Coordinates of C-alpha atoms in Angstrom, one line a residue:
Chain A
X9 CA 92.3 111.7 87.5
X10 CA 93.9 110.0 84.4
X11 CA 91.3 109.7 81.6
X12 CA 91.1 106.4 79.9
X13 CA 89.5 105.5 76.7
X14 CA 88.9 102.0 75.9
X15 CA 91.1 101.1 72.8
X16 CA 90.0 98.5 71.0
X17 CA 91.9 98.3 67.7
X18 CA 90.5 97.6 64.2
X19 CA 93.1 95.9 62.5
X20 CA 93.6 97.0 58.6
X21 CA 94.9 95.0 55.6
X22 CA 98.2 95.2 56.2
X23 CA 98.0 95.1 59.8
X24 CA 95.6 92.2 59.4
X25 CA 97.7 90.3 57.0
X26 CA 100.5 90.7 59.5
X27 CA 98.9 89.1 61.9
X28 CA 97.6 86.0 59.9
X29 CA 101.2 85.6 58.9
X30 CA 102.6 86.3 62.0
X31 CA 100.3 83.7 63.9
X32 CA 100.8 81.2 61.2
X33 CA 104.5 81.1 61.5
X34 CA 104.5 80.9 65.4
X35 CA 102.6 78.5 66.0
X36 CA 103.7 76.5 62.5
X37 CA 107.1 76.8 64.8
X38 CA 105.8 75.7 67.8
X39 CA 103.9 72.4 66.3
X40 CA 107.3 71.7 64.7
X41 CA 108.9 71.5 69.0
X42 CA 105.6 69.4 69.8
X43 CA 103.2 72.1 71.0
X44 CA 99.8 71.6 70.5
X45 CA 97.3 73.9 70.6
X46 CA 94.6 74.3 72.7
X47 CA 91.9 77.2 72.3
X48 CA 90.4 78.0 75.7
X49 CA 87.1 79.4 75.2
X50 CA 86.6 83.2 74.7
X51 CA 84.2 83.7 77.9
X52 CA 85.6 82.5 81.1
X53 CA 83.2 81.7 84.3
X54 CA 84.7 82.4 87.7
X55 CA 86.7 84.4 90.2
X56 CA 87.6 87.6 87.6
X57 CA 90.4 89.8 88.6
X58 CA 90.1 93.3 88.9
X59 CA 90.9 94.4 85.3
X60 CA 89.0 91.6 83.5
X61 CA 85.8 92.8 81.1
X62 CA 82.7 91.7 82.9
X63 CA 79.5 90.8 81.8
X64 CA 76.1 89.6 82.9
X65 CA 75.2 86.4 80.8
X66 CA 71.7 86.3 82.6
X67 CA 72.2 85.9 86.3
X68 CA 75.9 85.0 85.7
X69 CA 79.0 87.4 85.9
X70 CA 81.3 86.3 83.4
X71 CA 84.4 88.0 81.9
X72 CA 85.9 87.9 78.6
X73 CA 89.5 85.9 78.5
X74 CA 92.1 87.7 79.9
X75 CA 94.7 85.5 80.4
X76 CA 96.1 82.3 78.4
X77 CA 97.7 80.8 80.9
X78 CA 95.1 81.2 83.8
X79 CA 92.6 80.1 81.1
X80 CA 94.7 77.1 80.3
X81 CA 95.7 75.9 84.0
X82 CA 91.7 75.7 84.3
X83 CA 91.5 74.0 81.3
X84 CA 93.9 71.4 82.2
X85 CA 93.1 71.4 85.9
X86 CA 89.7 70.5 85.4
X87 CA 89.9 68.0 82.6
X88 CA 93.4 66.1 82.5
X89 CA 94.6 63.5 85.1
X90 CA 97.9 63.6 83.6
X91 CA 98.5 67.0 81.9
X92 CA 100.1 67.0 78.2
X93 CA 103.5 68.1 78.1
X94 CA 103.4 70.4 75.8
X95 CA 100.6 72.7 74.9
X96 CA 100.6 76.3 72.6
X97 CA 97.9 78.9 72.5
X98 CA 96.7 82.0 69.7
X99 CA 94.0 84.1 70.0
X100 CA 93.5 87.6 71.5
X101 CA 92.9 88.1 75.5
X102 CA 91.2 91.6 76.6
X103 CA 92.3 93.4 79.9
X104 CA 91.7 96.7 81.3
X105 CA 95.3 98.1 80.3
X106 CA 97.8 99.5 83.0
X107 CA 99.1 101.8 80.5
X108 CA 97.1 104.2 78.9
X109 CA 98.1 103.5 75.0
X110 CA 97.8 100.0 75.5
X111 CA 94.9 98.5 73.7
X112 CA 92.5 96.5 75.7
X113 CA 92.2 93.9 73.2
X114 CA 95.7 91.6 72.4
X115 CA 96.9 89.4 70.6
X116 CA 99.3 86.7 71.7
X117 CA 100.9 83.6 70.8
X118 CA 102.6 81.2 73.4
X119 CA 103.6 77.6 74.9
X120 CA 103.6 75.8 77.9
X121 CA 106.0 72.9 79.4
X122 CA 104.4 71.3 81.8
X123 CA 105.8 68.2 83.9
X124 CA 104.9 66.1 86.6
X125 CA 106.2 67.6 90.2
X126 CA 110.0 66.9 91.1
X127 CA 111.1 66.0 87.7
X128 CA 114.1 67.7 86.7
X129 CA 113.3 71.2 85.0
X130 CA 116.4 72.4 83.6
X131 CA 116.2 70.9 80.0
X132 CA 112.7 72.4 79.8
X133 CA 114.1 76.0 80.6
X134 CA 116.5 75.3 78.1
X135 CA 114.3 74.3 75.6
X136 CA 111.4 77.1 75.7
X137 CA 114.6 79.4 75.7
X138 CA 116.2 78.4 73.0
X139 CA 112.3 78.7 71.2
X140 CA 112.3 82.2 72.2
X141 CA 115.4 82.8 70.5
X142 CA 113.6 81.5 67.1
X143 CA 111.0 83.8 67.3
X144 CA 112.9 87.1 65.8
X145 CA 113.7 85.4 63.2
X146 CA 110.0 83.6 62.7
X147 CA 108.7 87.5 63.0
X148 CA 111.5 89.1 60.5
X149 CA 112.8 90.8 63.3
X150 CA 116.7 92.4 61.9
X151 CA 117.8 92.0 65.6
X152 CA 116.8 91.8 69.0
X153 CA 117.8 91.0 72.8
X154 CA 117.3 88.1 75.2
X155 CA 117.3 89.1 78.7
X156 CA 117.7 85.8 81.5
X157 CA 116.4 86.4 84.8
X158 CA 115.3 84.8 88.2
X159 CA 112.9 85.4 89.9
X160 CA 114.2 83.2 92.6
X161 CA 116.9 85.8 93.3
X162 CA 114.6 88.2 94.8
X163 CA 112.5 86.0 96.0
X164 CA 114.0 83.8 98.6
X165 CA 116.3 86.1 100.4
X166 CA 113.3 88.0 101.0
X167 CA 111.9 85.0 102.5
X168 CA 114.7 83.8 104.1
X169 CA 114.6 87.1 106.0
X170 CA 111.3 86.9 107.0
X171 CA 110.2 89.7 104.9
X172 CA 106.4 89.5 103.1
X173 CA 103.6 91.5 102.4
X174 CA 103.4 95.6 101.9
X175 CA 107.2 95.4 102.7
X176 CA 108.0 93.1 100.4
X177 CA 105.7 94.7 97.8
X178 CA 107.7 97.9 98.4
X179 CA 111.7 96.4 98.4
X180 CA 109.9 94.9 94.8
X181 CA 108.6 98.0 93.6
X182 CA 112.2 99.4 94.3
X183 CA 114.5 97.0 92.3
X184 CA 111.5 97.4 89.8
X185 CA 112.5 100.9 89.4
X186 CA 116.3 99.8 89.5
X187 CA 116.3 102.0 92.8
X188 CA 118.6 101.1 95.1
X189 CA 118.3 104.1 97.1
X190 CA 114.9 103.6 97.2
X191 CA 115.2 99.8 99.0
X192 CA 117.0 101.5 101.8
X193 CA 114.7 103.6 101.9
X194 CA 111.6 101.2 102.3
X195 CA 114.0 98.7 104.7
X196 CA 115.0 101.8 106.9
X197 CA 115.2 100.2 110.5
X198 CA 114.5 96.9 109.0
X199 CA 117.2 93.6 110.8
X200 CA 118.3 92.8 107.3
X201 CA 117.9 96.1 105.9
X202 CA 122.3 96.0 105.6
X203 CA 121.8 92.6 103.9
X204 CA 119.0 93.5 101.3
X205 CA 120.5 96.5 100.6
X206 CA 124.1 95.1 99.7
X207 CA 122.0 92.3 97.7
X208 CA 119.8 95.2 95.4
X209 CA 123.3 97.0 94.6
X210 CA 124.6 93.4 93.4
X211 CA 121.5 92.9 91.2
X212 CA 121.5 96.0 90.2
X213 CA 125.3 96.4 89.2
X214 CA 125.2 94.7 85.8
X215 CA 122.9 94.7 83.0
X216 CA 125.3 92.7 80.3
X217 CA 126.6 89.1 79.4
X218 CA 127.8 86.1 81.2
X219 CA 130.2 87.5 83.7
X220 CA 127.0 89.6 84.9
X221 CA 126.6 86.0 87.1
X222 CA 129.9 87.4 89.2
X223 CA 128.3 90.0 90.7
X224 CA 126.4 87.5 92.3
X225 CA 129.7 86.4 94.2
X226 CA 129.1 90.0 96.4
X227 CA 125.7 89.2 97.7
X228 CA 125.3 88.3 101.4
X229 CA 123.1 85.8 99.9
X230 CA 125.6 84.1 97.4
X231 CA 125.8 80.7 99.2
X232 CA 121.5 80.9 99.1
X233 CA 121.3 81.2 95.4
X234 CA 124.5 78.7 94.5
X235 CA 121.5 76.9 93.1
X236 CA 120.1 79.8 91.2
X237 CA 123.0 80.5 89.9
X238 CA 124.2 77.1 88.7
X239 CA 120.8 76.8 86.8
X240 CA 121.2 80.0 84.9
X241 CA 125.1 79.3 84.4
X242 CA 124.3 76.1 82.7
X243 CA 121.5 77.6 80.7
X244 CA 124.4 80.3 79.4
X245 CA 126.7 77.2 79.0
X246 CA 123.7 75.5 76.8
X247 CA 122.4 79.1 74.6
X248 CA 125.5 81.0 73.5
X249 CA 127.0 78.1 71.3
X250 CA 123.9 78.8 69.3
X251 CA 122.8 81.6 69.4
X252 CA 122.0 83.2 66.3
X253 CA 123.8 86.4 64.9
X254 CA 121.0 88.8 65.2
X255 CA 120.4 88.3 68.4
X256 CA 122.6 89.5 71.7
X257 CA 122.0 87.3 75.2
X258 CA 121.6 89.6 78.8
X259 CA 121.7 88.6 82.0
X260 CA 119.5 90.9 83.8
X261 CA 119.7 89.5 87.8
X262 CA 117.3 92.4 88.7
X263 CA 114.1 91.2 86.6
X264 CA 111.1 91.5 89.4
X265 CA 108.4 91.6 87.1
X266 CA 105.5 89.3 87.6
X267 CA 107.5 88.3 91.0
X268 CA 104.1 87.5 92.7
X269 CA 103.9 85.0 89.5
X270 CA 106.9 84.0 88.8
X271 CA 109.2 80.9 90.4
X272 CA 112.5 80.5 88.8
X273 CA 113.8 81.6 85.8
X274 CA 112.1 84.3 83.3
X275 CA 112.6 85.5 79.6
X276 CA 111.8 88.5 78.2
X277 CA 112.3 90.0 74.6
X278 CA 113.3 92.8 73.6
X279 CA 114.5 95.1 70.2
X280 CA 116.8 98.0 69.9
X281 CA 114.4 101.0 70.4
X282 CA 111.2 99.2 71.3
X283 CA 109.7 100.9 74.4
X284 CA 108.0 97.6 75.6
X285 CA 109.3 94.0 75.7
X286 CA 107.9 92.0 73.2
X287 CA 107.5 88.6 74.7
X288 CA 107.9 87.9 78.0
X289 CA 107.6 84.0 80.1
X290 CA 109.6 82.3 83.1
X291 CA 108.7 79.2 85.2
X292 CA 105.8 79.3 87.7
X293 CA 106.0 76.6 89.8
X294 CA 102.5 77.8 92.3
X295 CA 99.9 77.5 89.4
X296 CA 99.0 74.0 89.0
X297 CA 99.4 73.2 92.7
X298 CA 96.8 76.2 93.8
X299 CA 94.4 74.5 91.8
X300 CA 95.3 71.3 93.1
X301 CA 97.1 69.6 90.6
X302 CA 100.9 68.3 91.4
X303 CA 102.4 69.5 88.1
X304 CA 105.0 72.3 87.6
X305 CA 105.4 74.7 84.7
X306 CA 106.9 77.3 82.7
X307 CA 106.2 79.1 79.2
X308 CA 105.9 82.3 77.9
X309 CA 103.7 84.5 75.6
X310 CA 104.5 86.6 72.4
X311 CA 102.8 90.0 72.8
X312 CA 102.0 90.3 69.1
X313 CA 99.7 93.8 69.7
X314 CA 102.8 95.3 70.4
X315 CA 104.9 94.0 67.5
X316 CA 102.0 95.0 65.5
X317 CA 102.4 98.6 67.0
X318 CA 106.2 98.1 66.5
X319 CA 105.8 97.7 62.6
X320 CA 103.4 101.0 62.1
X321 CA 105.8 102.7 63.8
X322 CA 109.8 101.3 63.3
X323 CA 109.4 99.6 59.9
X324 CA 113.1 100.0 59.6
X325 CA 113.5 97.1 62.9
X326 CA 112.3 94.4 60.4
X327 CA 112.8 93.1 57.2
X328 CA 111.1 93.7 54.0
X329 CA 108.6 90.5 53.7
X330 CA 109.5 88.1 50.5
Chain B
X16 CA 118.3 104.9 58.9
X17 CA 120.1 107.1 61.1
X18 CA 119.6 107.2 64.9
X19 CA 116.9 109.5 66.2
X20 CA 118.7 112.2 68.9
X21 CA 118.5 111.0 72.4
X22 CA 116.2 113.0 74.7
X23 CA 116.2 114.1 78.2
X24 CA 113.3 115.6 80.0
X25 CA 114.3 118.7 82.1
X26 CA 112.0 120.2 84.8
X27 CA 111.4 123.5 84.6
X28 CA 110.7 125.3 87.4
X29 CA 112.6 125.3 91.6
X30 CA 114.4 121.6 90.0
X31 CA 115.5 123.4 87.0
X32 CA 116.2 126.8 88.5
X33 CA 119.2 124.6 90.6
X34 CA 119.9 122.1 87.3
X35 CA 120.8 124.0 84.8
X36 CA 123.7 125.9 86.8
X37 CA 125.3 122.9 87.6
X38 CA 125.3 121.8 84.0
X39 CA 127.1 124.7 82.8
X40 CA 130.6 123.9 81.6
X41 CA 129.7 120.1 81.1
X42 CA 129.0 118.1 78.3
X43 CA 125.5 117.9 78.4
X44 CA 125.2 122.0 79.5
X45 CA 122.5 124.2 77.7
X46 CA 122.6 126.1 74.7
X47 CA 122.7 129.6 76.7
X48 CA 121.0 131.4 73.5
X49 CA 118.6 128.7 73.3
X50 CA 117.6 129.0 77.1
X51 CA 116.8 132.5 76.5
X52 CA 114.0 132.2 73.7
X53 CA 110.5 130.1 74.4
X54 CA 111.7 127.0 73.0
X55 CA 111.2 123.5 74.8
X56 CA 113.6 121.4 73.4
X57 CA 117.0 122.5 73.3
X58 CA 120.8 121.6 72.3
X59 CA 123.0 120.8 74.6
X60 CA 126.7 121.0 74.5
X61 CA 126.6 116.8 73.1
X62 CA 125.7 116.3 69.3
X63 CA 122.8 113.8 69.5
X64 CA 121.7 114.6 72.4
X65 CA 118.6 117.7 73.5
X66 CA 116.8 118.4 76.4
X67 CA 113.2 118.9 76.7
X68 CA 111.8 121.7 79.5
X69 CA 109.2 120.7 80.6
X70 CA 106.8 121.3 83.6
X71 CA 107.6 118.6 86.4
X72 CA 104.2 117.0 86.8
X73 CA 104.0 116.5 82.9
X74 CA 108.0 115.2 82.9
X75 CA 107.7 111.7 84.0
X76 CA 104.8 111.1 81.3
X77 CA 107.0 112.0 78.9
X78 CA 110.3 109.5 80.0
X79 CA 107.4 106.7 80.9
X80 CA 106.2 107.0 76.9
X81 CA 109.8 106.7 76.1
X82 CA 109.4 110.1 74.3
X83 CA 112.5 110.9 76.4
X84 CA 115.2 108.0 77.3
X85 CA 116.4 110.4 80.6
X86 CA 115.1 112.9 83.0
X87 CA 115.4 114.2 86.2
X88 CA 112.4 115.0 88.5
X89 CA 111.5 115.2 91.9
X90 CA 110.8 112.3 93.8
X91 CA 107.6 113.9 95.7
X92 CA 106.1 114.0 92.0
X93 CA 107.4 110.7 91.2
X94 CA 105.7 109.0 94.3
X95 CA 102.5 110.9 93.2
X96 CA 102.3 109.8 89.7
X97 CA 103.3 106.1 90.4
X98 CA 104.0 105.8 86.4
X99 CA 106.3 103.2 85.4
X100 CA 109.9 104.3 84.7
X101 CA 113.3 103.6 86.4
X102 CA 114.8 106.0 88.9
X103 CA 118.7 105.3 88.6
X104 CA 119.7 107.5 91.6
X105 CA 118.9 110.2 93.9
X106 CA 120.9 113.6 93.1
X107 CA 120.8 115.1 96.3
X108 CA 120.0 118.4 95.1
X109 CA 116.3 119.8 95.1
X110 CA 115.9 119.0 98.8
X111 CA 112.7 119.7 100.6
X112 CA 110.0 118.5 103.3
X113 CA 106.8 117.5 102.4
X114 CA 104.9 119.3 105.3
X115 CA 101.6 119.6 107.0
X116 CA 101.6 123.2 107.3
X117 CA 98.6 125.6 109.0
X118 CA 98.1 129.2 110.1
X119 CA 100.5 130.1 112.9
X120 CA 99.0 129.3 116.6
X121 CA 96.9 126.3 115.1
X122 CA 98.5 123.4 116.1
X123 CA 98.3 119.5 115.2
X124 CA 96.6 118.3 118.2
X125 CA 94.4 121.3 116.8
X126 CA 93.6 120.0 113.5
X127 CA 93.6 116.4 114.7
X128 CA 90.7 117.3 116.7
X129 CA 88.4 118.9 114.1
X130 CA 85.2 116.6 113.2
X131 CA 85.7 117.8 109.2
X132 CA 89.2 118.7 108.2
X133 CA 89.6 120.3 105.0
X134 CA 93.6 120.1 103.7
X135 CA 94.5 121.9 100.5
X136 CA 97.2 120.1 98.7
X137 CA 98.7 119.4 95.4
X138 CA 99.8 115.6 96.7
X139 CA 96.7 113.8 97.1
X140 CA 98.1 111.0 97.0
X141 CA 100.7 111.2 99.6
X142 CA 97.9 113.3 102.0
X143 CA 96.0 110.1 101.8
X144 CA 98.9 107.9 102.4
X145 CA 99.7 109.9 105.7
X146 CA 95.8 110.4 106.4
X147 CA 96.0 106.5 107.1
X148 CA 98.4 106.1 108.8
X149 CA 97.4 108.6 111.4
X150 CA 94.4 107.3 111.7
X151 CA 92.4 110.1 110.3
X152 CA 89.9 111.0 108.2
X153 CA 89.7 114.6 106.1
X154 CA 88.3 116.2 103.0
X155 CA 90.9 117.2 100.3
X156 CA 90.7 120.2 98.3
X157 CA 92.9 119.9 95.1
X158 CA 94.9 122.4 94.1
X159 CA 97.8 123.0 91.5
X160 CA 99.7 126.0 92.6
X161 CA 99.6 129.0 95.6
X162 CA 98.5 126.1 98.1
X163 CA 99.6 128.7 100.7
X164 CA 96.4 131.0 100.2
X165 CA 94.0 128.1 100.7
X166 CA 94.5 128.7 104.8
X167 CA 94.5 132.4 104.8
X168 CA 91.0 132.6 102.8
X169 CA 89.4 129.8 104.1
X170 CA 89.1 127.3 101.5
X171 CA 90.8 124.7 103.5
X172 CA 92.5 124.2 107.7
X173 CA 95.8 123.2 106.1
X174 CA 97.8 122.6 103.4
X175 CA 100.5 119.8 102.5
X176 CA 102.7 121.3 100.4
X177 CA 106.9 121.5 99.8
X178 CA 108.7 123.2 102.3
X179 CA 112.3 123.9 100.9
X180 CA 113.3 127.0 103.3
X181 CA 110.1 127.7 104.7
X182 CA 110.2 131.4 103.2
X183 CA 107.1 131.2 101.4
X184 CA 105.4 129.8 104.5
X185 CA 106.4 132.7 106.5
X186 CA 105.5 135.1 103.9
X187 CA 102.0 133.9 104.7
X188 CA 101.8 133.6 108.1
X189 CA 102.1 129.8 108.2
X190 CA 103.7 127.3 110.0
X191 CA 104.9 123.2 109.9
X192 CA 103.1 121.4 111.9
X193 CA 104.2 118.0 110.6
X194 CA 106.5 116.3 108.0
X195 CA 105.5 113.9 106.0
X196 CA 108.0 113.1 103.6
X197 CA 111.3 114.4 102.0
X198 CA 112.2 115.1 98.6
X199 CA 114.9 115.2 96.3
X200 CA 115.7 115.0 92.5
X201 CA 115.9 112.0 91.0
X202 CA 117.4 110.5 87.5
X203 CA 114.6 108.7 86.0
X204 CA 114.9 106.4 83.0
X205 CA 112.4 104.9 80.6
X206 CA 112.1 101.6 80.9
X207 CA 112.4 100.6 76.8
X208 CA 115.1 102.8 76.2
X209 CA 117.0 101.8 79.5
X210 CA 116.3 97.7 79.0
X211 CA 116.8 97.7 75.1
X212 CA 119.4 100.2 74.4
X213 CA 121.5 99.9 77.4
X214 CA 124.7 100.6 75.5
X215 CA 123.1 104.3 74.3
X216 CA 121.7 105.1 77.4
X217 CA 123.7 103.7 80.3
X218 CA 126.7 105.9 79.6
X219 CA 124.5 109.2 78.8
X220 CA 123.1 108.8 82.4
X221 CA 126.7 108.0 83.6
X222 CA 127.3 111.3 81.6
X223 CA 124.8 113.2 83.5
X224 CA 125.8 111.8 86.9
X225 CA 129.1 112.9 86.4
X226 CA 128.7 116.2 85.5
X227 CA 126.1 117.0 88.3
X228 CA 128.5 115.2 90.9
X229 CA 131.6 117.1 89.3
X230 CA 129.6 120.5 90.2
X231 CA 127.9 119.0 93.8

């Protein structure tokens, strides 16, 4: 059995003045867009997933936060009849960790664009995109990547083909492990198992620039996702006339992560050499409809824990504060 | 600052016994002194590049971590571990059976119908996996080597264990009475060094898929 002790991180002067700064100039950068912030409270009351920290407050389980966005939709679910466009979020959020060097308490900064169901969404991906690509720069980051994704790639062949549940969950965890080997392996016998596994080798061909879309062109499902890949065309078509020196653009067709979450298109940042990504979003069209609210939405989150951990340990991937 | 050398994790062991041959005479081959003496991380043949031996149930750790960029590993540990890394293809080489396998003369319909089955295994995980399916119910004794003795001295009715020629098996008297899985080695990546650094990584592992392919 894999031991695991709590870690909850005391944050030194420098570690702590990086954070102030840090969190100033995020969210400085987000106000300046039109974000506004909104501080869900610490404890939350209600269904807690496994993972959450749990504690009796009298007679009443309650957990610690352990997600912005979660906290937020219930926020805005419960007390907005119209929800504000634009809303952005600092603070830390505390979850049992999947990895064992992860700390259970993080930090994070992030947005969310909501709008009204059926309005167009494409200008909103655009726009929290082209905020992600500020935030190297707002962190003193020398360089870093932007992968695109979608999540809808994965997703709807695997619906159009009937396919959900521990199957789907294991075709998943294979293009999560960039396995194609391991997709015909869980679709062995499967109707579409030909299809699926001709589609994961397409996804899984490219991890690079704009002509990454092409391979695309091979899939059994390329008239499904003409959509799909019209939306993340145009976003390439809108992001590489500015995109700034230091950072490089990716189109990465195999991102599954936080499929079970995820909608449409996702984000995630990375640097050279870092071992985790370092901010991470997408649209997620369910949220605000599960709790009964006909809004759609999108956003992402700055992991700033693991920035933190990225200073102490590759000074040389930032530069030298004024 | 210069680039730190590129890693890979190599298993020591029945995967590394059949690796390291096939690497000879390729750019990413072992430095043949170095193999020789107790040292874990060694040359290879590429400048930047060294390879870490390193037992196979600790290996995929040590690529999830991103200690090492590469490895290769079987896929039966893999599947135990469930750690988070990115398996870019299976080699082929390293194959075996992960079996149910009892004293000769007992058979499955034998051990199916015990009321308390004890298995001995070093794959809980998959034991469990299979347990389910069938529809049954055991105790599991955990072991991490010489699973084979477990039947002959009574600690356990069976044991799931790797079957690669079944030599071992016969040696004690024992016999398959199911499969439940195959196995093969596998190139693993970690997921930082694969998603970040694609243009240092992507055409190592080409490298190493090359050179075991070129000697397949």
């Amino acid at each position: 059995m894999p031991v695991r002790t709590p870690h909850f991180p005391d944050l030194l002067f420098g570690s702590a003045a990086r954070l102030r700064r840090w969190e100033g100039a995020l969210m400085a950068l987000l106000a300046a867009h039109g974000y506004r912030e909104l501080h869900p409270s610490l404890v939350l009351r209600g269904a807690v997933p496994e993972g959450g920290l749990r504690f009796f407050d009298g007679d009443d389980l309650v957990a610690l936060r352990w997600d912005f966005t979660v906290a937020l939709a219930g926020l805005l679910a419960r007390g907005f009849p119209a929800p504000p466009d634009r809303v952005a979020y600092a603070g830390a959020v505390f979850r049992r960790p999947v990895q064992p060097w992860e700390a259970v308490e993080r930090f994070e900064v992030g947005c969310e664009r909501i709008q009204p169901e059926g309005e167009a969404t494409n200008e909103a991906d655009v726009e929290l995109a082209r905020l992600l690509m500020a935030i190297p720069g707002a962190l003193g980051l020398k360089s870093a990547i932007l992968h695109l994704g979608n999540a809808a790639l994965v997703r709807r062949p695997l619906e159009a083909e009937g396919i959900f549940g521990e199957l789907a969950d294991a075709v998943v965890a294979a293009l999560s492990r960039r396995a194609p080997h391991r997709v015909r392996e869980a679709l062995d016998g499967h109707p579409s198992a030909a299809r699926l596994a001709a589609h994961a080798e397409a996804l899984l061909s490219e991890l690079d620039g704009p002509r990454t879309l092409d391979a695309l062109a091979s899939s059994p499902y390329a008239e499904l996702l003409a959509g799909e890949r019209e939306h993340m065309d145009r976003a390439l078509q809108a992001l590489l006339p500015i995109l700034p020196p230091n950072l490089e653009l990716r189109v990465d067709l195999a991102d599954v992560a936080g499929l079970g979450f995820y909608t449409g298109p996702t984000l995630r940042l990375w640097a050279p050499g870092a071992q985790q990504e370092l901010a991470a979003g997408g649209r997620y069209d369910r949220l605000f409809p599960d709790l009964g609210r006909p809004w759609q939405a999108a956003g992402f989150c700055v992991r700033l824990s693991r920035l933190l951990d990225l200073a102490d340990t590759r000074p040389d991937l930032f530069e030298q504060p004024q | 600052m210069t680039q730190p050398p590129i890693l890979i994790a190599f298993p020591k062991g029945r995967l590394g016994d059949e690796l390291v041959p096939r690497l000879a005479g390729t750019p990413l081959a072992l430095d043949a002194a170095a193999l020789k003496s107790r040292v874990l991380r060694i040359p290879t043949a590429t400048p930047g590049v060294a390879a870490l031996l390193l037992k196979g149930a600790d290996l995929p750790r040590y690529v999830a971590a991103g200690v090492a960029s590469l490895g290769i590993g079987g896929s039966d540990t893999l599947d135990e571990m469930d750690v988070d890394l990115l398996e870019l293809a299976d080699l082929g080489f390293g194959a075996c059976r992960l079996s149910l396998c009892a004293l000769a003369g007992v058979t499955l319909a034998a051990l199916r119908a015990k009321p308390h089955l004890r298995l001995a295994t070093k794959f809980p995980k998959a034991t469990e996996a299979w347990l389910a399916r069938e529809g049954l119910t055991a105790e599991l004794v955990p072991l991490s080597s010489s699973a084979e003795l477990a039947p002959l001295l009574g600690l356990a009715d069976a044991i799931v264990d790797l079957v690669q020629t079944g030599g071992t098996l016969r040696a004690h008297g024992l016999v398959e009475t199911a499969v439940l899985g195959r196995s093969s080695a596998r190139l693993v990546a970690a997921r930082g060094a694969y998603l970040s650094e694609p243009g240092r990584i992507r055409p190592l592992a080409d490298l190493l898929l090359d050179a075991l392919k070129a000697k397949a």
